[in-house]
């Protein structure tokens, strides 16, 4: 184990995957430059060459279709998008081809395509460089969606996805790229559909997704000083969703806050609350709450960014209101 | 070449079977006749039986292109087709039984009844199709890139209509195939119409091939009902691609006789002229070849009769097979959509658990980018 940053963990996962199998390819804009998509692909081209580390034209739609074709011919491609927003050009390939190939082939053909897409935040990223869209993807049958929060998880989930058999979208929040955790040096797996309890507690369940995980943990730490003992559950993957882990925790605490780094309406936070309501009915001791972004596109101005993203105070206030309602 | 000019030609009399062996000519002929009769039989049975409950795009009049490909692709080559796919499916060795059963929505269908006519995709045959226009053209790029990366001698062929060239992704695919010199052959069956809309109503200039050529692509335009010519042009293109000499785009001018979709006619809508329909029926791909074959004593009424009996037998068997086959029954939605096995991950990856994470770290602050 070594203490490693999120971006270095991605780089290591890609390097090791390409070493393990010559079927693994990396495609994306500028993946073969030294800057390497925020350091995540740096150095790969020196070892594996331009046929396998493939700088792609600014044609995201074709890139995704190319990934599908590669997988159909037996390869295991990893596609890289500098922003989720850029990937929107490839929705047809994802929705009409990638997600349903296994289905339409009557279960005969699975497509191990891994799509990495990065979410921007801060420095005025604005409305076309900051979207997450993970709930859209999780809505589709046939796709797996991961939103890893730690360096350990991103490496394990990336490897699991590359060497698994289903198409996968991995949403990586740019703000996490400098954060470190213990990362095993060898190639290892983190399984889909297994949430992890990051902090045990008995007063309230905080279900957190991706970039919200460190914020949830910080809030829990702060609230502990006031005598609130919060449990923080990191979903890690939202498709499949670890329903059991969510329900077990709520069964214990009876109170639920969901923190999702995305718009509030029709999103994952609503899905989690609906799931618990459906499975556990009136087990809620108080009304559940969602901590999300407003139903608005992202402003560029830093003055408005501050209003847009939940902060320590607003997060703690919502959790308190659920605990003391 | 464009559709307007072709009509002025009257009768096509350039078809020559000189370059092909009699065996090949007979196979081309038989394939086209089989495809034609199979389509006609499906059309005839569609409403009376009322059991083919999916959109079906028949390809009567467009038999030449699949016929030529049927003799040129090996199992390891991939064929990716658009929605009008029955001919291409048969060209890749698909069975008529499984085709009919698929259209009938039966468990024994090519895709277990799940895909229907316009999405038939059979991995064992390396045959794929799909209804979303230009989708499979773009996917073929990836298949060819895979072959190239692995230094295989396989070729990807993608077949589609002029409608696909309205899409932006089509041009992305052309560009990338040229850029990477991919082992990929594009077959565009230009039948002039996207549903009812003629090319002239959809594109500023009726010169698809010219524009494709300007990307640096090797291009051929051919009269698409001359199956011998198609055979030779496809054969060259596939050979070049196989030898690593890059992709080729072939525009084959042809015509759909039947309605865009379904078993009926849609000419009551008045989108195609009588003169145009007559021109193309006069230049039927099967009749053009047959005339040459008769001239060279490769065909007579006895041989044809025998062929028809065999083909009709196969068709009758396929109907019976489809109608007697069971409907699929649901096992589990989840398994149909997800593969729960992870053989490679099991073999290559370790399991180590660690969930500790120190949350008190600064967020990465992006710079100007
Ligand atoms: C993306 C998309 N848009 C619209 C359609 C509806 N549609 C189905 S077939 C067709 C016409 C296709 O024409 P062409 O590509 O020339 O093939 P043809 O049907 O003439 O064989 C259209 C517009 C579709 N299948 N996909």
PDB file of C-alpha atoms in Angstrom, chain A residues 1 20 22-23 25 27 38 50-52 54-57 59-62 65-66 68-70 72-73 75-76 82-83 86 92 96-97 99 101-110 121-123 125 129 140-144 149-150 152-153 159-160 163-166 174-182 184 186-189 191 196-198 211 213-215 217-218 221 236 239, chain B residues 78 80-81 102 107 109-115 118-121 123-124 126 128-150 152 169 172-177 179-180 182 331 333-369:
ATOM      1  CA  UNK A   1       0.000   0.000   0.000  1.00  0.00           C
ATOM      2  CA  UNK A  20      -2.164  -7.282 -17.980  1.00  0.00           C
ATOM      3  CA  UNK A  22      -2.981  -6.326 -24.841  1.00  0.00           C
ATOM      4  CA  UNK A  23      -6.718  -5.985 -25.477  1.00  0.00           C
ATOM      5  CA  UNK A  25      -6.754   0.458 -25.273  1.00  0.00           C
ATOM      6  CA  UNK A  27      -8.881   6.500 -26.437  1.00  0.00           C
ATOM      7  CA  UNK A  38      -4.874  15.851 -15.507  1.00  0.00           C
ATOM      8  CA  UNK A  50       0.080   5.296 -30.158  1.00  0.00           C
ATOM      9  CA  UNK A  51      -1.971   2.384 -31.459  1.00  0.00           C
ATOM     10  CA  UNK A  52      -3.064   1.571 -27.920  1.00  0.00           C
ATOM     11  CA  UNK A  54      -4.921   6.778 -29.076  1.00  0.00           C
ATOM     12  CA  UNK A  55      -5.371  10.537 -29.333  1.00  0.00           C
ATOM     13  CA  UNK A  56      -8.833  10.872 -30.839  1.00  0.00           C
ATOM     14  CA  UNK A  57     -10.215  13.681 -33.017  1.00  0.00           C
ATOM     15  CA  UNK A  59     -15.530  13.637 -32.422  1.00  0.00           C
ATOM     16  CA  UNK A  60     -16.964  12.209 -29.207  1.00  0.00           C
ATOM     17  CA  UNK A  61     -19.868  10.628 -30.966  1.00  0.00           C
ATOM     18  CA  UNK A  62     -17.606   8.583 -33.221  1.00  0.00           C
ATOM     19  CA  UNK A  65     -19.098   4.119 -31.443  1.00  0.00           C
ATOM     20  CA  UNK A  66     -15.473   3.213 -32.033  1.00  0.00           C
ATOM     21  CA  UNK A  68     -18.332  -0.237 -29.150  1.00  0.00           C
ATOM     22  CA  UNK A  69     -16.796  -1.650 -32.323  1.00  0.00           C
ATOM     23  CA  UNK A  70     -13.525  -2.303 -30.534  1.00  0.00           C
ATOM     24  CA  UNK A  72     -17.249  -6.183 -30.542  1.00  0.00           C
ATOM     25  CA  UNK A  73     -13.928  -7.236 -32.013  1.00  0.00           C
ATOM     26  CA  UNK A  75     -10.911  -5.454 -27.236  1.00  0.00           C
ATOM     27  CA  UNK A  76     -11.440  -3.743 -23.877  1.00  0.00           C
ATOM     28  CA  UNK A  82     -12.066  15.649 -20.193  1.00  0.00           C
ATOM     29  CA  UNK A  83     -15.596  16.700 -19.219  1.00  0.00           C
ATOM     30  CA  UNK A  86     -18.208  16.838 -24.044  1.00  0.00           C
ATOM     31  CA  UNK A  92     -26.887   7.958 -29.293  1.00  0.00           C
ATOM     32  CA  UNK A  96     -29.100   3.064 -28.591  1.00  0.00           C
ATOM     33  CA  UNK A  97     -26.121   0.780 -29.007  1.00  0.00           C
ATOM     34  CA  UNK A  99     -26.426  -0.079 -23.287  1.00  0.00           C
ATOM     35  CA  UNK A 101     -26.221  -4.737 -27.161  1.00  0.00           C
ATOM     36  CA  UNK A 102     -26.362  -7.484 -24.572  1.00  0.00           C
ATOM     37  CA  UNK A 103     -30.124  -7.262 -24.516  1.00  0.00           C
ATOM     38  CA  UNK A 104     -30.660  -7.301 -28.236  1.00  0.00           C
ATOM     39  CA  UNK A 105     -28.163 -10.091 -28.771  1.00  0.00           C
ATOM     40  CA  UNK A 106     -30.321 -12.118 -26.403  1.00  0.00           C
ATOM     41  CA  UNK A 107     -27.566 -12.219 -23.810  1.00  0.00           C
ATOM     42  CA  UNK A 108     -24.919 -13.517 -26.234  1.00  0.00           C
ATOM     43  CA  UNK A 109     -22.685 -10.454 -26.538  1.00  0.00           C
ATOM     44  CA  UNK A 110     -21.482  -8.214 -23.737  1.00  0.00           C
ATOM     45  CA  UNK A 121     -15.973  22.520 -10.508  1.00  0.00           C
ATOM     46  CA  UNK A 122     -14.618  25.889  -9.533  1.00  0.00           C
ATOM     47  CA  UNK A 123     -12.532  28.477 -11.389  1.00  0.00           C
ATOM     48  CA  UNK A 125     -16.156  26.227 -15.120  1.00  0.00           C
ATOM     49  CA  UNK A 129     -17.888  22.235 -18.038  1.00  0.00           C
ATOM     50  CA  UNK A 140     -30.453   3.127 -18.532  1.00  0.00           C
ATOM     51  CA  UNK A 141     -30.678  -0.649 -18.312  1.00  0.00           C
ATOM     52  CA  UNK A 142     -27.492  -2.410 -19.374  1.00  0.00           C
ATOM     53  CA  UNK A 143     -25.030   0.186 -18.106  1.00  0.00           C
ATOM     54  CA  UNK A 144     -23.103   0.230 -14.865  1.00  0.00           C
ATOM     55  CA  UNK A 149     -14.829   9.149  -4.104  1.00  0.00           C
ATOM     56  CA  UNK A 150     -11.411   7.860  -3.079  1.00  0.00           C
ATOM     57  CA  UNK A 152      -8.547   3.393  -3.485  1.00  0.00           C
ATOM     58  CA  UNK A 153     -12.014   3.076  -5.013  1.00  0.00           C
ATOM     59  CA  UNK A 159      -9.871  -2.246 -13.032  1.00  0.00           C
ATOM     60  CA  UNK A 160     -13.096  -4.071 -12.210  1.00  0.00           C
ATOM     61  CA  UNK A 163     -11.873  -6.577 -16.816  1.00  0.00           C
ATOM     62  CA  UNK A 164     -15.587  -6.968 -16.172  1.00  0.00           C
ATOM     63  CA  UNK A 165     -18.051  -7.696 -18.977  1.00  0.00           C
ATOM     64  CA  UNK A 166     -20.538  -4.813 -18.858  1.00  0.00           C
ATOM     65  CA  UNK A 174     -12.082  16.849 -10.738  1.00  0.00           C
ATOM     66  CA  UNK A 175     -12.030  18.224  -7.182  1.00  0.00           C
ATOM     67  CA  UNK A 176     -11.057  14.798  -5.870  1.00  0.00           C
ATOM     68  CA  UNK A 177      -8.000  14.425  -8.100  1.00  0.00           C
ATOM     69  CA  UNK A 178      -5.501  15.737  -5.542  1.00  0.00           C
ATOM     70  CA  UNK A 179      -6.903  13.806  -2.579  1.00  0.00           C
ATOM     71  CA  UNK A 180      -4.991  10.795  -1.374  1.00  0.00           C
ATOM     72  CA  UNK A 181      -5.733   7.489   0.251  1.00  0.00           C
ATOM     73  CA  UNK A 182      -3.938   4.206   0.785  1.00  0.00           C
ATOM     74  CA  UNK A 184      -2.449  -1.151  -2.972  1.00  0.00           C
ATOM     75  CA  UNK A 186      -1.039  -4.548  -7.146  1.00  0.00           C
ATOM     76  CA  UNK A 187      -4.102  -4.715  -9.418  1.00  0.00           C
ATOM     77  CA  UNK A 188      -7.187  -5.292  -7.254  1.00  0.00           C
ATOM     78  CA  UNK A 189     -10.929  -5.048  -7.589  1.00  0.00           C
ATOM     79  CA  UNK A 191     -17.017  -4.760  -6.873  1.00  0.00           C
ATOM     80  CA  UNK A 196     -19.129   1.147   2.085  1.00  0.00           C
ATOM     81  CA  UNK A 197     -19.785   2.567   5.539  1.00  0.00           C
ATOM     82  CA  UNK A 198     -17.194   5.322   5.910  1.00  0.00           C
ATOM     83  CA  UNK A 211     -17.679  14.319  -4.476  1.00  0.00           C
ATOM     84  CA  UNK A 213     -18.440  11.875   0.380  1.00  0.00           C
ATOM     85  CA  UNK A 214     -15.633  13.979   1.884  1.00  0.00           C
ATOM     86  CA  UNK A 215     -18.152  16.742   2.590  1.00  0.00           C
ATOM     87  CA  UNK A 217     -17.632  13.012   6.443  1.00  0.00           C
ATOM     88  CA  UNK A 218     -16.545  16.502   7.398  1.00  0.00           C
ATOM     89  CA  UNK A 221     -17.153  15.079  12.182  1.00  0.00           C
ATOM     90  CA  UNK A 236     -19.472   4.015  -4.674  1.00  0.00           C
ATOM     91  CA  UNK A 239     -25.908   1.190 -10.838  1.00  0.00           C
TER      92      UNK A 239
ATOM     93  CA  UNK B  78     -17.572  -8.469 -39.822  1.00  0.00           C
ATOM     94  CA  UNK B  80     -22.530  -4.278 -40.082  1.00  0.00           C
ATOM     95  CA  UNK B  81     -25.787  -3.371 -41.728  1.00  0.00           C
ATOM     96  CA  UNK B 102     -37.036 -13.703 -35.471  1.00  0.00           C
ATOM     97  CA  UNK B 107     -37.504 -18.100 -29.176  1.00  0.00           C
ATOM     98  CA  UNK B 109     -35.195 -16.513 -33.890  1.00  0.00           C
ATOM     99  CA  UNK B 110     -31.745 -15.198 -34.746  1.00  0.00           C
ATOM    100  CA  UNK B 111     -31.927 -13.120 -31.551  1.00  0.00           C
ATOM    101  CA  UNK B 112     -34.475 -15.170 -29.687  1.00  0.00           C
ATOM    102  CA  UNK B 113     -37.227 -12.855 -30.912  1.00  0.00           C
ATOM    103  CA  UNK B 114     -35.822  -9.947 -28.952  1.00  0.00           C
ATOM    104  CA  UNK B 115     -34.397  -7.849 -31.777  1.00  0.00           C
ATOM    105  CA  UNK B 118     -34.414  -4.294 -38.060  1.00  0.00           C
ATOM    106  CA  UNK B 119     -31.978  -5.112 -35.242  1.00  0.00           C
ATOM    107  CA  UNK B 120     -30.854  -8.649 -36.057  1.00  0.00           C
ATOM    108  CA  UNK B 121     -27.362  -9.138 -34.646  1.00  0.00           C
ATOM    109  CA  UNK B 123     -22.259 -12.540 -32.823  1.00  0.00           C
ATOM    110  CA  UNK B 124     -21.474 -16.089 -33.979  1.00  0.00           C
ATOM    111  CA  UNK B 126     -20.079 -11.550 -36.899  1.00  0.00           C
ATOM    112  CA  UNK B 128     -24.813  -6.909 -36.779  1.00  0.00           C
ATOM    113  CA  UNK B 129     -27.562  -4.539 -37.751  1.00  0.00           C
ATOM    114  CA  UNK B 130     -29.575  -1.775 -36.169  1.00  0.00           C
ATOM    115  CA  UNK B 131     -32.264   0.727 -36.959  1.00  0.00           C
ATOM    116  CA  UNK B 132     -30.624   3.966 -35.859  1.00  0.00           C
ATOM    117  CA  UNK B 133     -29.263   5.474 -39.052  1.00  0.00           C
ATOM    118  CA  UNK B 134     -25.487   5.535 -39.408  1.00  0.00           C
ATOM    119  CA  UNK B 135     -25.002   3.909 -36.001  1.00  0.00           C
ATOM    120  CA  UNK B 136     -23.535   0.730 -37.373  1.00  0.00           C
ATOM    121  CA  UNK B 137     -21.390   2.674 -39.853  1.00  0.00           C
ATOM    122  CA  UNK B 138     -19.663   4.339 -36.916  1.00  0.00           C
ATOM    123  CA  UNK B 139     -19.343   1.107 -34.951  1.00  0.00           C
ATOM    124  CA  UNK B 140     -17.680  -0.542 -37.941  1.00  0.00           C
ATOM    125  CA  UNK B 141     -14.849   1.968 -37.483  1.00  0.00           C
ATOM    126  CA  UNK B 142     -14.121   0.477 -34.073  1.00  0.00           C
ATOM    127  CA  UNK B 143     -14.265  -3.087 -35.351  1.00  0.00           C
ATOM    128  CA  UNK B 144     -11.725  -2.190 -38.034  1.00  0.00           C
ATOM    129  CA  UNK B 145      -9.519  -0.398 -35.504  1.00  0.00           C
ATOM    130  CA  UNK B 146      -9.578  -3.569 -33.412  1.00  0.00           C
ATOM    131  CA  UNK B 147      -8.440  -5.649 -36.389  1.00  0.00           C
ATOM    132  CA  UNK B 148      -5.685  -3.170 -37.108  1.00  0.00           C
ATOM    133  CA  UNK B 149      -4.486  -3.061 -33.509  1.00  0.00           C
ATOM    134  CA  UNK B 150      -4.283  -6.850 -33.421  1.00  0.00           C
ATOM    135  CA  UNK B 152      -5.401  -9.334 -38.074  1.00  0.00           C
ATOM    136  CA  UNK B 169     -21.409  10.892 -37.487  1.00  0.00           C
ATOM    137  CA  UNK B 172     -16.756  11.570 -38.678  1.00  0.00           C
ATOM    138  CA  UNK B 173     -16.471   7.898 -39.600  1.00  0.00           C
ATOM    139  CA  UNK B 174     -15.219   8.649 -43.117  1.00  0.00           C
ATOM    140  CA  UNK B 175     -12.597  11.025 -41.748  1.00  0.00           C
ATOM    141  CA  UNK B 176     -11.315   8.613 -39.148  1.00  0.00           C
ATOM    142  CA  UNK B 177     -11.210   5.626 -41.479  1.00  0.00           C
ATOM    143  CA  UNK B 179      -6.860   9.020 -41.019  1.00  0.00           C
ATOM    144  CA  UNK B 180      -6.071   5.561 -39.648  1.00  0.00           C
ATOM    145  CA  UNK B 182      -8.576   1.221 -41.465  1.00  0.00           C
ATOM    146  CA  UNK B 331     -36.179 -15.733 -17.416  1.00  0.00           C
ATOM    147  CA  UNK B 333     -34.852  -8.995 -16.983  1.00  0.00           C
ATOM    148  CA  UNK B 334     -31.627  -8.302 -15.161  1.00  0.00           C
ATOM    149  CA  UNK B 335     -29.666 -11.149 -16.724  1.00  0.00           C
ATOM    150  CA  UNK B 336     -30.878 -10.176 -20.134  1.00  0.00           C
ATOM    151  CA  UNK B 337     -29.356  -6.732 -19.654  1.00  0.00           C
ATOM    152  CA  UNK B 338     -26.301  -7.445 -17.517  1.00  0.00           C
ATOM    153  CA  UNK B 339     -23.620 -10.068 -17.554  1.00  0.00           C
ATOM    154  CA  UNK B 340     -23.095 -11.145 -13.968  1.00  0.00           C
ATOM    155  CA  UNK B 341     -20.029 -13.252 -14.703  1.00  0.00           C
ATOM    156  CA  UNK B 342     -16.586 -11.689 -14.415  1.00  0.00           C
ATOM    157  CA  UNK B 343     -14.165 -14.385 -15.597  1.00  0.00           C
ATOM    158  CA  UNK B 344     -11.336 -12.004 -16.527  1.00  0.00           C
ATOM    159  CA  UNK B 345     -11.593  -9.915 -13.384  1.00  0.00           C
ATOM    160  CA  UNK B 346     -11.675 -13.122 -11.304  1.00  0.00           C
ATOM    161  CA  UNK B 347      -8.493 -14.270 -12.956  1.00  0.00           C
ATOM    162  CA  UNK B 348      -6.526 -11.012 -12.962  1.00  0.00           C
ATOM    163  CA  UNK B 349      -7.563  -8.991  -9.945  1.00  0.00           C
ATOM    164  CA  UNK B 350      -6.947  -9.403  -6.224  1.00  0.00           C
ATOM    165  CA  UNK B 351      -9.407  -8.662  -3.457  1.00  0.00           C
ATOM    166  CA  UNK B 352      -8.045  -6.343  -0.803  1.00  0.00           C
ATOM    167  CA  UNK B 353     -10.273  -4.368   1.507  1.00  0.00           C
ATOM    168  CA  UNK B 354      -9.606  -0.878   2.608  1.00  0.00           C
ATOM    169  CA  UNK B 355     -12.184   1.746   3.374  1.00  0.00           C
ATOM    170  CA  UNK B 356     -10.207   4.291   5.351  1.00  0.00           C
ATOM    171  CA  UNK B 357     -10.303   7.768   3.912  1.00  0.00           C
ATOM    172  CA  UNK B 358      -9.137  11.000   5.518  1.00  0.00           C
ATOM    173  CA  UNK B 359     -11.742  13.565   4.586  1.00  0.00           C
ATOM    174  CA  UNK B 360      -9.734  16.538   5.770  1.00  0.00           C
ATOM    175  CA  UNK B 361      -7.995  17.267   2.497  1.00  0.00           C
ATOM    176  CA  UNK B 362      -8.159  20.234   0.167  1.00  0.00           C
ATOM    177  CA  UNK B 363     -10.121  20.007  -3.053  1.00  0.00           C
ATOM    178  CA  UNK B 364      -8.078  20.091  -6.218  1.00  0.00           C
ATOM    179  CA  UNK B 365      -8.364  23.582  -7.614  1.00  0.00           C
ATOM    180  CA  UNK B 366      -8.508  23.593 -11.364  1.00  0.00           C
ATOM    181  CA  UNK B 367      -6.482  26.167 -13.246  1.00  0.00           C
ATOM    182  CA  UNK B 368      -7.725  27.902 -16.371  1.00  0.00           C
ATOM    183  CA  UNK B 369      -8.597  24.524 -17.852  1.00  0.00           C
TER     184      UNK B 369
END
